[in-house]
PDB file of C-alpha atoms in Angstrom:
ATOM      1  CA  UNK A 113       0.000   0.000   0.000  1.00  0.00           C
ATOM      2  CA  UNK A 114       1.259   3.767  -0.507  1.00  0.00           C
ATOM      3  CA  UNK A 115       2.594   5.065   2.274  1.00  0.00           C
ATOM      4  CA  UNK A 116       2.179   8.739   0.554  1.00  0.00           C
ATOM      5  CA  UNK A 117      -0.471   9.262  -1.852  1.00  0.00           C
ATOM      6  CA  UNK A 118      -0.175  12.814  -3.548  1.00  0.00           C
ATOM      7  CA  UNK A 119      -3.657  12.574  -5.792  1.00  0.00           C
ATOM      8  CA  UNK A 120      -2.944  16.206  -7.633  1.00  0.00           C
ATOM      9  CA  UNK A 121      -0.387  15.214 -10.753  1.00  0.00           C
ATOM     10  CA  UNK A 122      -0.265  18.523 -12.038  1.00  0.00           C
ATOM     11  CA  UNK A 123      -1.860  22.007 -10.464  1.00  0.00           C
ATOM     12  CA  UNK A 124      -2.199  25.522 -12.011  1.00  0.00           C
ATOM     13  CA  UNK A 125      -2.352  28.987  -9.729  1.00  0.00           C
ATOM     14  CA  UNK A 126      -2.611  32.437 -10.878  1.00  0.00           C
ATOM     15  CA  UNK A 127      -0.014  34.456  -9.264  1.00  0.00           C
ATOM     16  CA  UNK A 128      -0.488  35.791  -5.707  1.00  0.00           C
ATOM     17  CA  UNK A 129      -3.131  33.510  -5.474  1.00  0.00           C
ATOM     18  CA  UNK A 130      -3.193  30.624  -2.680  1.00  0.00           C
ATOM     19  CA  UNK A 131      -2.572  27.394  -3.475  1.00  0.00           C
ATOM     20  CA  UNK A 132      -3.305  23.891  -1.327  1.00  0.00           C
ATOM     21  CA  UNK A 133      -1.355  20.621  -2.233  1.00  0.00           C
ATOM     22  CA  UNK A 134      -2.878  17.823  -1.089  1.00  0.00           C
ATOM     23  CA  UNK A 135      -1.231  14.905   0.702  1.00  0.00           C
ATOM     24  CA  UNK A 136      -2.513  11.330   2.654  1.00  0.00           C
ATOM     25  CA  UNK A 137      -0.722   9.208   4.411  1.00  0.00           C
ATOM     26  CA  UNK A 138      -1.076   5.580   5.849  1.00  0.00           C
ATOM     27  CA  UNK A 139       0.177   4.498   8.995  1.00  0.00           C
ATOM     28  CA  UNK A 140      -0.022   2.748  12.264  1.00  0.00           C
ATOM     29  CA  UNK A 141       2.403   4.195  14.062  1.00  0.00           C
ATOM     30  CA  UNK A 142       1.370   6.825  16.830  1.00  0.00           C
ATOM     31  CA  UNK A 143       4.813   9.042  16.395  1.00  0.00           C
ATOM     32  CA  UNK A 144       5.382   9.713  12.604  1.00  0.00           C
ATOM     33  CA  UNK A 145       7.133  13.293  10.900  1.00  0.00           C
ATOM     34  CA  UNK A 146       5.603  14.624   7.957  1.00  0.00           C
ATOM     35  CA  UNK A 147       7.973  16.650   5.683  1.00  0.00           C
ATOM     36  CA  UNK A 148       7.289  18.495   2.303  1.00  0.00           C
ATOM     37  CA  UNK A 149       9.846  18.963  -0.589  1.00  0.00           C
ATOM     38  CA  UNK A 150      10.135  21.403  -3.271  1.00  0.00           C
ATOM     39  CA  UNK A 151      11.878  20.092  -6.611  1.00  0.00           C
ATOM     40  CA  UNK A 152      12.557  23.181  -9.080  1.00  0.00           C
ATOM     41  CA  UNK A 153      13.433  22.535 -12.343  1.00  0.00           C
ATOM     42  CA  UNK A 154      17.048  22.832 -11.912  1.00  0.00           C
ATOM     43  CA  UNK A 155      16.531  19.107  -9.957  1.00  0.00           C
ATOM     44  CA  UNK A 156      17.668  19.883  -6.292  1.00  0.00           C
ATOM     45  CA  UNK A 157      15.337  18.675  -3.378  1.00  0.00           C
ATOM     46  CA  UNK A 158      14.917  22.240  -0.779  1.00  0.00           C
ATOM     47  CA  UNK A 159      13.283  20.899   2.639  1.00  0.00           C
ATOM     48  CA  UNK A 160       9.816  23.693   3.068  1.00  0.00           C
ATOM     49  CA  UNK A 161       8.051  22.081   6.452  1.00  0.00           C
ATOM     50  CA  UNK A 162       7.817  19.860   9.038  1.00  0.00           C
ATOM     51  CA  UNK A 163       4.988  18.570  11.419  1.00  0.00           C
ATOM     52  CA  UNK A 164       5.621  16.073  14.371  1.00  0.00           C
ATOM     53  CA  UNK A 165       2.265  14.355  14.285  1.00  0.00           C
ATOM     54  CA  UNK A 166       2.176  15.627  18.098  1.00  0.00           C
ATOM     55  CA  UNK A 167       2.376  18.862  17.363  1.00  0.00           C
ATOM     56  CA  UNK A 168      -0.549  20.466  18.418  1.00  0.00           C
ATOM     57  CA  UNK A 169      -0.517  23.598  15.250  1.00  0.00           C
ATOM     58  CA  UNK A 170      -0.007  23.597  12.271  1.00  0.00           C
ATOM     59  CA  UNK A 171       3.407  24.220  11.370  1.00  0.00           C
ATOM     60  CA  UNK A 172       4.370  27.345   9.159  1.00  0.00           C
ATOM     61  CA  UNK A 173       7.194  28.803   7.543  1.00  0.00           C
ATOM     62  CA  UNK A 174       6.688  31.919   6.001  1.00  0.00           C
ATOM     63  CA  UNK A 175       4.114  31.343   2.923  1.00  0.00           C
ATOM     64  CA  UNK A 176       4.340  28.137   3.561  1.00  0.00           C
ATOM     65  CA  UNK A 177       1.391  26.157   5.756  1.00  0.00           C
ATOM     66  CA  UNK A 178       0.602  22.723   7.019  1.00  0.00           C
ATOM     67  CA  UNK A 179      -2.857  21.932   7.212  1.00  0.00           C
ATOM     68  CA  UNK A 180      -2.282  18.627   9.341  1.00  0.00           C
ATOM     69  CA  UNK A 181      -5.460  16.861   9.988  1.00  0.00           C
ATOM     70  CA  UNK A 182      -4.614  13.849  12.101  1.00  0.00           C
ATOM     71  CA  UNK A 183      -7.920  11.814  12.258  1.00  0.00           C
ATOM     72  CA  UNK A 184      -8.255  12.254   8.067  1.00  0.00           C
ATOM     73  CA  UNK A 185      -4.276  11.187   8.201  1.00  0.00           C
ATOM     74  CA  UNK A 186      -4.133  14.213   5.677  1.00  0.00           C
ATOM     75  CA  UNK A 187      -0.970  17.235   5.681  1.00  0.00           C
ATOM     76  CA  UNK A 188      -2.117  19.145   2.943  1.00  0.00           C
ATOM     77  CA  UNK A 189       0.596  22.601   1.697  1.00  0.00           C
ATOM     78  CA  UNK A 190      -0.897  25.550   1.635  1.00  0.00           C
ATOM     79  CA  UNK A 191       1.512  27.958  -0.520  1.00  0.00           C
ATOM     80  CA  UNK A 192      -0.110  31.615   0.326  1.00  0.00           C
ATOM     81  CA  UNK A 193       0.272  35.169  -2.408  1.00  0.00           C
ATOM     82  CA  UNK A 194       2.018  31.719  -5.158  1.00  0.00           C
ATOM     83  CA  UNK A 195       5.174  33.541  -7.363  1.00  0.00           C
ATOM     84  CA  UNK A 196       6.651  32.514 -10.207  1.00  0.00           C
ATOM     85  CA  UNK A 197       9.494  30.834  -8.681  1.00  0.00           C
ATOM     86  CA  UNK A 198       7.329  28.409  -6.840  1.00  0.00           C
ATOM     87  CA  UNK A 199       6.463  27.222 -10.100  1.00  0.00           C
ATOM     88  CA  UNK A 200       8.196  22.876  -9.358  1.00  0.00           C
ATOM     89  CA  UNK A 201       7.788  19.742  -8.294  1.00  0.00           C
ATOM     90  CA  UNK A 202       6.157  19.684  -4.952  1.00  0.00           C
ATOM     91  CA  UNK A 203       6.486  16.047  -2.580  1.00  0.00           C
ATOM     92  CA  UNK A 204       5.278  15.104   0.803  1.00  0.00           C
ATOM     93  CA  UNK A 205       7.218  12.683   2.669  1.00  0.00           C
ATOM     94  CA  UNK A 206       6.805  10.984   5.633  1.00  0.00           C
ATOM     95  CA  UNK A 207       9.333   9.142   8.058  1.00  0.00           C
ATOM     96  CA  UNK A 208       7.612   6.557  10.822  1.00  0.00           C
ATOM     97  CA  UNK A 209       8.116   5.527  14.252  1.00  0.00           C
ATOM     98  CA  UNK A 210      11.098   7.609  16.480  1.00  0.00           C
ATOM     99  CA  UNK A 211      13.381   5.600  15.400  1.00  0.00           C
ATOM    100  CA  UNK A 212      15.840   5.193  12.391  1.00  0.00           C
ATOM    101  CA  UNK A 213      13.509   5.419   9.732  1.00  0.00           C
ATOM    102  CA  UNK A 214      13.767   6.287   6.594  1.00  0.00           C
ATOM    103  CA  UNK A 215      12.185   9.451   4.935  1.00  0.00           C
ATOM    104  CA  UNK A 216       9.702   8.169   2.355  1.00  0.00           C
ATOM    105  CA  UNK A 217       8.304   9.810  -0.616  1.00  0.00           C
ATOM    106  CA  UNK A 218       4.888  10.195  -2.543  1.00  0.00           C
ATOM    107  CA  UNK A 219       4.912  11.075  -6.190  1.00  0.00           C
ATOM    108  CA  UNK A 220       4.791  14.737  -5.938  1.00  0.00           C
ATOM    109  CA  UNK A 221       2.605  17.546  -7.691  1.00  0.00           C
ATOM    110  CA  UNK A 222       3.898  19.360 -10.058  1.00  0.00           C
ATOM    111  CA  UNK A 223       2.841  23.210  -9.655  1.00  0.00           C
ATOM    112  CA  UNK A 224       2.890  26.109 -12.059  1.00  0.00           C
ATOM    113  CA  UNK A 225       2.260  29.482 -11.492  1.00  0.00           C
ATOM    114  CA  UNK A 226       0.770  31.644 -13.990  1.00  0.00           C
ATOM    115  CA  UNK A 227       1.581  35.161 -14.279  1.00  0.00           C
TER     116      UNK A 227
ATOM    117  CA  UNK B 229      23.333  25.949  -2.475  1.00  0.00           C
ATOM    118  CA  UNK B 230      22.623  23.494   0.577  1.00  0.00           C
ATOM    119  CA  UNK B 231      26.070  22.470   1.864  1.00  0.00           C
ATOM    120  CA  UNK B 232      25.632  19.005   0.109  1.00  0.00           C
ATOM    121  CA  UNK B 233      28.252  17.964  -2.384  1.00  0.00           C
ATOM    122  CA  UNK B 234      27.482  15.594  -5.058  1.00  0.00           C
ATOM    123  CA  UNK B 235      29.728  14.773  -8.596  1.00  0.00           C
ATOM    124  CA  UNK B 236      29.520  14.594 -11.368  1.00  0.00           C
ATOM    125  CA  UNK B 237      26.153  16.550 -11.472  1.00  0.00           C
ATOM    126  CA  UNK B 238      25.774  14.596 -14.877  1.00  0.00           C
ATOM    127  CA  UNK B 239      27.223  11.598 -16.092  1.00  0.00           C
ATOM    128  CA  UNK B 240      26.633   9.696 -19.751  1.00  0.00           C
ATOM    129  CA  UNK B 241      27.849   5.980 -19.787  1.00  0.00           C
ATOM    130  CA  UNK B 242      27.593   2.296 -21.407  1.00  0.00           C
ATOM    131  CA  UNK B 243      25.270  -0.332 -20.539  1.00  0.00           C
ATOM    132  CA  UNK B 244      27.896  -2.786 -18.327  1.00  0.00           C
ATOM    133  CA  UNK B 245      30.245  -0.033 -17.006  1.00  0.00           C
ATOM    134  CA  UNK B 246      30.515   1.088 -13.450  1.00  0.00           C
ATOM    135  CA  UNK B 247      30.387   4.343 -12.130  1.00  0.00           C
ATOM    136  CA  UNK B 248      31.258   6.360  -8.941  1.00  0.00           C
ATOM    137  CA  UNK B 249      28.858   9.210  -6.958  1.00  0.00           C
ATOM    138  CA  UNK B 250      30.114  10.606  -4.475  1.00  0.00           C
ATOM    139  CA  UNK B 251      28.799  13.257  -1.978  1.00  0.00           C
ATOM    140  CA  UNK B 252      30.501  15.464   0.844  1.00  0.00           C
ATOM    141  CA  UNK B 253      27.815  16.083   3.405  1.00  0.00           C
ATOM    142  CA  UNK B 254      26.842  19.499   4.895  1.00  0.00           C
ATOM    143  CA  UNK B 255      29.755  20.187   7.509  1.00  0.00           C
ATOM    144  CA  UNK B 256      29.078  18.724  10.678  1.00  0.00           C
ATOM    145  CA  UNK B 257      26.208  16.108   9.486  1.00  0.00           C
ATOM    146  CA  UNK B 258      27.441  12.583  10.195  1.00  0.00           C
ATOM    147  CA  UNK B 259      24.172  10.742   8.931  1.00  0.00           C
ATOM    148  CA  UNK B 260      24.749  10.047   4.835  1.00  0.00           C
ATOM    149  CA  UNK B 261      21.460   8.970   2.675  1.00  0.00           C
ATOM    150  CA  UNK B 262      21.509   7.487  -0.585  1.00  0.00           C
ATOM    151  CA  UNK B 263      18.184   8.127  -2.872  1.00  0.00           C
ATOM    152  CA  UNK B 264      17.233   7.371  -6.643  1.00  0.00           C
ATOM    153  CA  UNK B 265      14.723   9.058  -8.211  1.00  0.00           C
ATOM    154  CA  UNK B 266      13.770   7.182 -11.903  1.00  0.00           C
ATOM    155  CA  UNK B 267      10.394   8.731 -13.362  1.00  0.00           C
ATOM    156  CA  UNK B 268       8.533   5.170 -12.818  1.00  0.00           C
ATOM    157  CA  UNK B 269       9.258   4.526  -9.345  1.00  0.00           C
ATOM    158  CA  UNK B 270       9.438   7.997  -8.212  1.00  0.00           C
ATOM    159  CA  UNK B 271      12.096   8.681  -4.934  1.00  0.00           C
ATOM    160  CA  UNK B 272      13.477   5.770  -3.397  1.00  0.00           C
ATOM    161  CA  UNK B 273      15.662   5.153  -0.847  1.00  0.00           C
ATOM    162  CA  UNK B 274      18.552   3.383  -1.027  1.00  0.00           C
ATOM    163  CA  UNK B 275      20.917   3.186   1.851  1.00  0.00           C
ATOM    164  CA  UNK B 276      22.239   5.451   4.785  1.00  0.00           C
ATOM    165  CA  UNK B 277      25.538   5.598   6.557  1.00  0.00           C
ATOM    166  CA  UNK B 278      26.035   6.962   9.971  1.00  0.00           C
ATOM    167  CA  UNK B 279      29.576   7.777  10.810  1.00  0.00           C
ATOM    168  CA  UNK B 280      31.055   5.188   8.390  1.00  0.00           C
ATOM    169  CA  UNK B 281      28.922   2.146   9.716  1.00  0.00           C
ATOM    170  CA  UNK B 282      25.885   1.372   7.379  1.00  0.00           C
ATOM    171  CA  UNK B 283      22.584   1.918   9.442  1.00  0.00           C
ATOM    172  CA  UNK B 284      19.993   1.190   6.767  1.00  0.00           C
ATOM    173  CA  UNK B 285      19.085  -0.156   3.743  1.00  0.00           C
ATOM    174  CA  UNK B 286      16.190   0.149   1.509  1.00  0.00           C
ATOM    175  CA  UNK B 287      15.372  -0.906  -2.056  1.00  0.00           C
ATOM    176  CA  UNK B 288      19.397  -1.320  -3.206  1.00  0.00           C
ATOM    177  CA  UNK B 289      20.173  -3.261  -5.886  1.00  0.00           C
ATOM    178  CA  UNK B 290      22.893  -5.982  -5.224  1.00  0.00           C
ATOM    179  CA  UNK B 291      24.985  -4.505  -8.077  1.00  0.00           C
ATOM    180  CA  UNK B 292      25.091  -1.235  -6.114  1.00  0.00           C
ATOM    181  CA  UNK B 293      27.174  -0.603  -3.122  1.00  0.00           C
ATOM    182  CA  UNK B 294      28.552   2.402  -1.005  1.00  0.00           C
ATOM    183  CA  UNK B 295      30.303   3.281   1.726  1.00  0.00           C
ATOM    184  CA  UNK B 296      31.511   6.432   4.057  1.00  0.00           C
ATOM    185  CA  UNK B 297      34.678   7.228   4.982  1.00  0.00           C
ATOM    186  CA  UNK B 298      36.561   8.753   7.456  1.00  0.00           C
ATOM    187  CA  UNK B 299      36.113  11.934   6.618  1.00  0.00           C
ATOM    188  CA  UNK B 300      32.586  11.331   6.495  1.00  0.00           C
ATOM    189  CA  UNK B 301      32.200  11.280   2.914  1.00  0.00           C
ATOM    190  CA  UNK B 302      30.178   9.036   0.929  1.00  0.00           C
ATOM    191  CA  UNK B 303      30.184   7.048  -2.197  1.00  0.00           C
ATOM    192  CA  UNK B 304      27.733   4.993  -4.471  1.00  0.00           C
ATOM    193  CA  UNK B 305      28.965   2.368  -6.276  1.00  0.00           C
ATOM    194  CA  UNK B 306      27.035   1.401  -9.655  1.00  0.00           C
ATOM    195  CA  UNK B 307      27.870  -1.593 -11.446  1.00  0.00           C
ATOM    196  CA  UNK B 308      27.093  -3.875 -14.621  1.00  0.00           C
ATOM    197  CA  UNK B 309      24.539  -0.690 -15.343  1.00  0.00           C
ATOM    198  CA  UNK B 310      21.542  -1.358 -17.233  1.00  0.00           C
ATOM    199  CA  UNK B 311      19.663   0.613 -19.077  1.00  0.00           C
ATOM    200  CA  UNK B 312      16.762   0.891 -16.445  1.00  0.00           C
ATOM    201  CA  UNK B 313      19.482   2.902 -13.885  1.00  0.00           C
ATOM    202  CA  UNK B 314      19.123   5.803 -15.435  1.00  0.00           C
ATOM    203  CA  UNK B 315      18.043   8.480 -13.192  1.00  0.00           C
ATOM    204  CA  UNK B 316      18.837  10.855 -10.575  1.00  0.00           C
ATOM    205  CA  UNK B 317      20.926   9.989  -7.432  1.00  0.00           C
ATOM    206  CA  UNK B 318      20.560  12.127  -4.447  1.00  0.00           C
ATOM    207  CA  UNK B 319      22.608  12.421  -1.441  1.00  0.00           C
ATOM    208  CA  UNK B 320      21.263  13.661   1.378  1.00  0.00           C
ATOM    209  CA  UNK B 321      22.704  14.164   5.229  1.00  0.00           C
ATOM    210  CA  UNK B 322      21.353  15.129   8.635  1.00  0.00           C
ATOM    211  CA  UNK B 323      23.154  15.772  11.851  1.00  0.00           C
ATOM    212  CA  UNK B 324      22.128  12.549  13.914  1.00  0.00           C
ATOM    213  CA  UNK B 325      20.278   8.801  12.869  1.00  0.00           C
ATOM    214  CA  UNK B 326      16.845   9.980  14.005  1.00  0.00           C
ATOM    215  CA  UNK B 327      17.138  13.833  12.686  1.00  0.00           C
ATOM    216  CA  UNK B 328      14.011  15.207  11.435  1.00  0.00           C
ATOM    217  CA  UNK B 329      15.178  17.095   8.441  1.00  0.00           C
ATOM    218  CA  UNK B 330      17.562  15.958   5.902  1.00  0.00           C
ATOM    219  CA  UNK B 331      19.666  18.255   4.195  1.00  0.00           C
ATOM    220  CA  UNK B 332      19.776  17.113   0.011  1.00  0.00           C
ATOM    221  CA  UNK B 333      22.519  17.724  -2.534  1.00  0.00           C
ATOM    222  CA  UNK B 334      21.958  18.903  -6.291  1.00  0.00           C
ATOM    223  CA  UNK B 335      21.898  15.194  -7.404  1.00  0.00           C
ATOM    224  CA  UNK B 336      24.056  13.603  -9.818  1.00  0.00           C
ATOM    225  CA  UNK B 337      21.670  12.610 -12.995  1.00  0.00           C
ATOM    226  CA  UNK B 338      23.099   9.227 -14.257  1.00  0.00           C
ATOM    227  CA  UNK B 339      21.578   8.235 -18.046  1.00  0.00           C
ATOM    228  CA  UNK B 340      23.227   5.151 -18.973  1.00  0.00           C
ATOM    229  CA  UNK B 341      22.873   4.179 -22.903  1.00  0.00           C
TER     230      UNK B 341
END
């Protein structure tokens, strides 16, 4: 079974317009971190957010929101006033249990923003 | 530009050769991660080194192997390459096992003909 299931393949915004990503993600474990990605065209991976699923808020980084909705196991992006440059690949990860785990990945959305 | 090393960013070879990533982590980090990203099976993980001890090991290939040295860099061996290894090979590295966030390099994009 996905572990990550990103249902959005492809996304369009107008600029300074909001955008939400949507993300799921399956499993039993009571301590799990839920991480999104941004993949620009020139290929690196840049780390946006992070939720501990006990945090109690959302977490946010500048335009960048976490909608985390534990009982729908759902940690939708919200990407607030979009640019240009956030035109990529977007992915939502997830790593399990405290332990060693490793960081897994759903397929991503890619995102363009129109001017 | 993260702190993550990785070369060659590109790299064109044979079907049968072997080939050599490598990837200085962010200064400091002592946790190395291995990940391919092919446009079928999306990001995988491969493998992850910890101080030069291998800690764990995901969907690796027995044709690929790495390792981390002393000086905390890391390698990723490719061998016998087929056709269907073409893709993108990150690095990533954190500070400890457990760390939250990991910190990934450029990627070195590997198309083998």
């Amino acid at each position: 079974a996905q572990k990550i299931t990103q249902t959005q393949p492809g996304m369009f915004v107008q600029e300074k317009e909001a955008v939400t990503l949507d993300c799921t993600y399956d499993t039993s474990d009571q301590s799990y971190g839920l991480f999104w990605y941004k993949q620009p065209s020139s290929g690196e991976m840049i780390f946006l957010i992070y939720q501990g699923s006990y945090d109690e808020q959302n977490a946010t980084e500048g335009r960048y929101s976490l909608n985390f909705q534990k009982a729908r196991k759902s940690a939708n992006l919200v990407i607030s006033a979009s640019q240009l440059g956030d035109s990529a690949m977007y992915f939502c990860a997830m790593r399990e249990g405290r332990g060693n785990t490793p960081l897994v990945f759903g397929k991503g959305t890619r995102l363009s923003v129109i001017a | 530009d993260s702190g993550v090393t990785q070369t060659p960013k590109h790299l064109i070879t044979a079907t049968g050769q072997r080939v050599t990533l490598r990837c200085s982590p962010r200064s400091g980090d002592l946790s190395v991660y291995w990940y391919q990203q092919s446009l079928d099976q999306g990001l995988q993980f491969l493998i992850q080194y910890y101080n030069g001890e291998e800690r764990a090991k995901g969907n690796i290939l027995e044709r690929f192997s790495a390792q981390q040295f002393p000086d905390l860099h890391s390698e990723l061996n490719l061998s016998s390459l087929e056709l269907g290894d073409s893709a993108l090979y990150f690095c990533a590295s954190s500070l400890t096992i457990g760390a939250n966030v990991l910190t990934f390099g450029a990627g070195s994009r590997l198309t083998v003909l």
